[in-house]
Amino acid sequence: MPELARCLTLFQYVQAVTGGPVARIDQAGSYAVPSLRGDAFAVHPGSIALRIDGDGVASAVVTRDEGTGAVALHLFDADGRTVHQGRLLSEGDRLLVGLARTVEAGASVAGPSPAPEVPAWENGDQLAQLDAVLADGGAARRLAFDRYLGEHRPIDVDVIASVLDHVCSVGLPVGVAVFAPSAMQACGGRVHVTDRTVGGRVFAAIAESSVEIDLAGVRACHLVRSTAVHGPTSALELDDEDGRCVAVITQFGMVGEDVHAAWEHLAASLPDA
């Protein structure tokens, strides 16, 4: 997996898609070096930020549509679920894939890398919370959430669309992470536009990414505060009907003090469920 993650940066122009029925993120561009669970993590403007639980990814498959010539790289978990998809948009990238040799499932091109130590989420920082979700959708964490030492409270799900509309109207940058089995793709920046359908699907164009959330499939929302660069930082965690976190809205990394303060003021004003 570390070798595969580094190889993704060789692609010049990719449409990267991560998510499931309830939440999905889509961004065209080039990959930053994907991080593995337990490693450092950053969202860089203009780059696709992908984080992977290497233990959960079982295979990588390249597919080619003979009719359209479209080529895509798919990452799957052991249950055959799609972890991440990268559609190759440039002819150079398609040729690069054609030159790659096939590696049989289960084969290894290098010795196993030592697994990094993952901090316990109970008293961990923002990244520890994200990695706990990355491991199993956060299901085990949610079942034992009374052990979390930081602030957390349930939030009314209906405010999510209003939050996105508000940050769009006032120009407040936000970060969004969307989860699939063993994978997380994130973006950060200003929300350029929002839209919603009669059926409850919400769309937001954030920096270079497009995020879609089916609010009808969101069964719970939690406001969770954990330590980040600027101190305690709020995150809105959206859970599906199985109790798995599908998306997080927060602030990633270094942002202006005024941005952080405005986000915290907004989070504090949100009504309890």
Coordinates of C-alpha atoms in Angstrom, one line a residue:
M1 CA 0.0 0.0 0.0
P2 CA 2.8 2.6 0.7
E3 CA 4.2 1.9 -2.8
L4 CA 0.7 2.2 -4.4
A5 CA 0.0 5.4 -2.6
R6 CA 3.2 7.0 -3.9
C7 CA 2.4 5.8 -7.4
L8 CA -0.8 7.7 -7.4
T9 CA 1.1 11.0 -7.5
L10 CA 2.5 10.0 -11.0
F11 CA -0.9 10.7 -12.5
Q12 CA -1.2 14.2 -13.9
Y13 CA -5.0 14.6 -14.1
V14 CA -7.5 12.4 -12.3
Q15 CA -11.1 12.6 -11.3
A16 CA -10.9 11.2 -7.7
V17 CA -14.2 9.9 -6.1
T18 CA -14.7 8.6 -2.6
G19 CA -17.9 7.9 -0.8
G20 CA -21.1 5.9 -0.8
P21 CA -24.9 6.3 -1.0
V22 CA -25.1 9.0 1.7
A23 CA -22.1 11.1 1.0
R24 CA -19.7 11.5 -1.9
I25 CA -16.8 13.8 -2.8
D26 CA -15.4 14.4 -6.3
Q27 CA -12.3 16.3 -7.3
A28 CA -10.4 16.6 -10.5
G29 CA -6.6 17.2 -10.4
S30 CA -3.5 15.5 -9.2
Y31 CA -2.9 13.6 -6.0
A32 CA -0.9 14.9 -3.1
V33 CA 1.0 12.0 -1.6
P34 CA -1.8 9.9 0.0
S35 CA -1.3 9.4 3.7
L36 CA -1.8 6.2 5.6
R37 CA -3.8 5.8 8.9
G38 CA -1.5 6.9 11.7
D39 CA 0.6 9.2 9.6
A40 CA 0.5 13.0 9.4
F41 CA -2.3 14.5 7.3
A42 CA -2.7 17.8 5.5
V43 CA -5.1 19.3 2.9
H44 CA -3.2 21.2 0.3
P45 CA -5.0 23.6 -2.0
G46 CA -5.3 22.3 -5.6
S47 CA -4.3 18.7 -4.6
I48 CA -6.4 15.6 -4.0
A49 CA -6.1 14.7 -0.3
L50 CA -6.6 11.0 0.2
R51 CA -6.1 9.0 3.4
I52 CA -6.1 5.2 3.5
D53 CA -6.3 2.4 6.0
G54 CA -3.7 0.1 4.3
D55 CA -4.9 -2.9 6.3
G56 CA -8.4 -2.5 4.8
V57 CA -7.5 -2.2 1.1
A58 CA -7.4 -5.7 -0.4
S59 CA -6.8 -5.0 -4.1
A60 CA -6.2 -2.3 -6.8
V61 CA -7.8 -2.9 -10.2
V62 CA -7.5 -1.0 -13.4
T63 CA -10.5 -1.1 -15.7
R64 CA -10.9 0.1 -19.3
D65 CA -14.2 0.7 -21.1
E66 CA -13.6 -0.6 -24.6
G67 CA -16.5 1.5 -25.9
T68 CA -15.3 4.9 -24.6
G69 CA -11.7 4.1 -23.8
A70 CA -12.2 5.4 -20.3
V71 CA -9.6 4.1 -17.8
A72 CA -10.1 4.0 -14.0
L73 CA -8.2 2.8 -11.0
H74 CA -10.4 1.1 -8.3
L75 CA -9.4 0.3 -4.8
F76 CA -11.4 -2.5 -3.1
D77 CA -11.7 -3.8 0.4
A78 CA -11.8 -7.5 1.3
D79 CA -15.6 -7.5 0.9
G80 CA -15.4 -6.2 -2.6
R81 CA -16.6 -2.7 -1.7
T82 CA -15.2 0.2 -3.6
V83 CA -12.8 2.1 -1.4
H84 CA -11.7 4.8 -3.9
Q85 CA -11.9 5.4 -7.6
G86 CA -9.6 7.5 -9.8
R87 CA -10.7 8.1 -13.3
L88 CA -7.7 8.9 -15.5
L89 CA -8.5 12.0 -17.6
S90 CA -5.3 12.4 -19.6
E91 CA -3.9 10.2 -22.4
G92 CA -0.5 10.3 -20.8
D93 CA -1.9 8.7 -17.6
R94 CA -3.6 6.0 -19.6
L95 CA -0.4 5.2 -21.3
L96 CA 1.4 5.1 -18.0
V97 CA -1.0 2.5 -16.6
G98 CA -0.6 0.4 -19.8
L99 CA 3.1 0.2 -19.1
A100 CA 2.6 -1.0 -15.5
R101 CA 3.1 -4.7 -14.8
T102 CA 0.4 -6.8 -13.3
V103 CA 0.9 -8.0 -9.7
E104 CA -1.2 -11.0 -8.6
A105 CA -3.5 -10.5 -5.7
G106 CA -1.7 -11.0 -2.4
A107 CA 1.7 -10.5 -4.0
S108 CA 4.2 -8.0 -2.5
V109 CA 6.8 -5.9 -4.3
A110 CA 8.5 -5.0 -1.1
G111 CA 8.7 -6.1 2.5
P112 CA 5.8 -5.0 4.8
S113 CA 6.1 -1.6 6.2
P114 CA 5.8 -1.3 10.0
A115 CA 2.3 -0.1 11.0
P116 CA 2.4 3.4 12.5
E117 CA 1.1 3.8 16.0
V118 CA -2.5 5.2 16.0
P119 CA -3.4 7.3 19.1
A120 CA -6.4 6.2 21.1
W121 CA -9.4 8.3 20.1
E122 CA -10.7 8.6 23.7
N123 CA -8.2 11.4 24.5
G124 CA -6.8 11.9 21.1
D125 CA -6.6 15.0 18.8
Q126 CA -8.6 15.7 15.7
L127 CA -6.6 13.3 13.6
A128 CA -7.1 10.5 16.1
Q129 CA -10.9 11.0 15.7
L130 CA -10.6 10.8 11.9
D131 CA -8.5 7.7 12.0
A132 CA -10.9 6.0 14.4
V133 CA -13.6 6.6 11.7
L134 CA -11.3 5.4 9.0
A135 CA -10.7 2.1 10.7
D136 CA -14.4 0.9 10.7
G137 CA -16.6 3.8 9.9
G138 CA -16.4 4.9 13.5
A139 CA -19.0 2.3 14.5
A140 CA -17.0 1.0 17.5
R141 CA -16.1 4.5 18.6
R142 CA -19.7 5.6 18.5
L143 CA -20.9 2.6 20.6
A144 CA -18.4 3.6 23.3
F145 CA -18.6 7.4 22.8
D146 CA -19.3 7.9 26.5
R147 CA -15.5 7.2 27.0
Y148 CA -14.6 10.3 24.9
L149 CA -12.9 12.8 27.1
G150 CA -13.7 15.9 24.9
E151 CA -16.9 17.8 24.4
H152 CA -19.6 16.2 22.3
R153 CA -23.3 16.6 21.8
P154 CA -26.0 15.5 19.3
I155 CA -27.0 18.2 16.8
D156 CA -30.2 18.6 14.8
V157 CA -29.6 17.0 11.4
D158 CA -31.8 19.6 9.7
V159 CA -29.3 22.4 10.3
I160 CA -26.6 20.8 8.0
A161 CA -28.0 22.4 4.9
S162 CA -28.3 25.8 6.6
V163 CA -24.7 25.5 7.9
L164 CA -23.4 25.1 4.3
D165 CA -25.6 27.9 3.0
H166 CA -24.4 30.2 5.8
V167 CA -20.6 29.5 5.3
C168 CA -21.2 30.0 1.6
S169 CA -23.0 33.4 2.0
V170 CA -20.4 34.8 4.5
G171 CA -17.3 33.4 2.7
L172 CA -16.2 31.3 5.7
P173 CA -13.8 28.5 4.5
V174 CA -14.5 25.0 5.8
G175 CA -13.0 21.5 5.5
V176 CA -15.0 18.5 4.6
A177 CA -14.0 14.8 4.8
V178 CA -16.0 12.0 3.2
F179 CA -15.5 8.4 4.1
A180 CA -15.8 5.1 2.3
P181 CA -14.6 1.7 3.7
S182 CA -10.9 2.2 4.6
A183 CA -10.6 5.5 2.8
M184 CA -11.1 9.2 3.4
Q185 CA -10.9 12.1 0.9
A186 CA -10.9 15.6 2.1
C187 CA -11.0 19.2 0.8
G188 CA -10.9 22.6 2.3
G189 CA -11.6 26.2 1.3
R190 CA -14.5 28.5 0.5
V191 CA -17.9 27.2 -0.5
H192 CA -18.6 28.7 -3.9
V193 CA -22.2 27.5 -4.3
T194 CA -24.8 25.2 -2.6
D195 CA -27.9 23.6 -3.9
R196 CA -30.5 21.1 -2.7
T197 CA -33.1 18.8 -4.2
V198 CA -36.7 18.2 -3.2
G199 CA -35.6 14.7 -2.0
G200 CA -33.1 16.1 0.5
R201 CA -29.8 15.9 -1.4
V202 CA -27.4 18.8 -0.7
F203 CA -24.7 19.8 -3.0
A204 CA -21.7 22.1 -2.2
A205 CA -18.8 23.2 -4.4
I206 CA -15.9 23.6 -2.0
A207 CA -12.6 24.9 -3.4
E208 CA -11.9 22.5 -6.3
S209 CA -14.2 19.7 -5.0
S210 CA -17.8 18.8 -5.2
V211 CA -19.5 17.3 -2.2
E212 CA -22.9 15.7 -2.2
I213 CA -24.8 14.6 1.0
D214 CA -28.2 12.8 1.1
L215 CA -29.7 14.2 4.2
A216 CA -32.5 11.7 4.1
G217 CA -29.8 9.0 4.7
V218 CA -28.2 10.9 7.7
R219 CA -29.6 9.4 10.9
A220 CA -27.6 11.4 13.4
C221 CA -25.2 14.4 13.7
H222 CA -22.8 14.9 16.5
L223 CA -20.8 18.1 17.3
V224 CA -17.4 16.8 18.5
R225 CA -14.6 19.1 19.8
S226 CA -11.0 17.9 19.7
T227 CA -7.6 19.5 19.8
A228 CA -6.3 20.8 16.5
V229 CA -3.8 23.4 15.4
H230 CA -5.7 26.3 16.9
G231 CA -6.8 24.4 20.0
P232 CA -10.2 22.8 20.6
T233 CA -11.9 22.7 17.2
S234 CA -15.5 21.7 16.4
A235 CA -16.5 19.1 13.9
L236 CA -19.9 18.0 12.7
E237 CA -20.0 14.3 12.2
L238 CA -22.8 12.8 10.0
D239 CA -23.8 9.2 10.7
D240 CA -25.8 6.9 8.5
E241 CA -28.5 4.5 9.7
D242 CA -25.8 1.9 10.6
G243 CA -24.1 4.4 13.0
R244 CA -21.1 4.8 10.6
C245 CA -19.7 8.3 10.1
V246 CA -20.0 9.2 6.4
A247 CA -18.8 12.8 6.4
V248 CA -17.2 15.4 8.7
I249 CA -17.4 19.2 8.4
T250 CA -14.7 21.1 10.3
Q251 CA -11.5 23.1 10.0
F252 CA -8.3 21.4 8.9
G253 CA -4.8 22.5 9.7
M254 CA -3.7 26.1 9.8
V255 CA -6.4 28.7 9.2
G256 CA -6.7 32.3 10.2
E257 CA -7.6 33.0 13.8
D258 CA -10.6 34.9 12.7
V259 CA -11.8 31.9 10.6
H260 CA -11.4 29.5 13.5
A261 CA -13.2 31.9 15.9
A262 CA -16.1 32.4 13.4
W263 CA -16.4 28.6 12.9
E264 CA -16.4 28.0 16.7
H265 CA -19.1 30.7 17.1
L266 CA -21.2 29.1 14.5
A267 CA -20.8 25.6 16.0
A268 CA -21.7 26.9 19.5
S269 CA -24.9 28.3 18.1
L270 CA -26.2 25.1 16.6
P271 CA -29.3 23.5 18.4
D272 CA -29.2 20.2 20.1
A273 CA -31.1 17.3 18.6

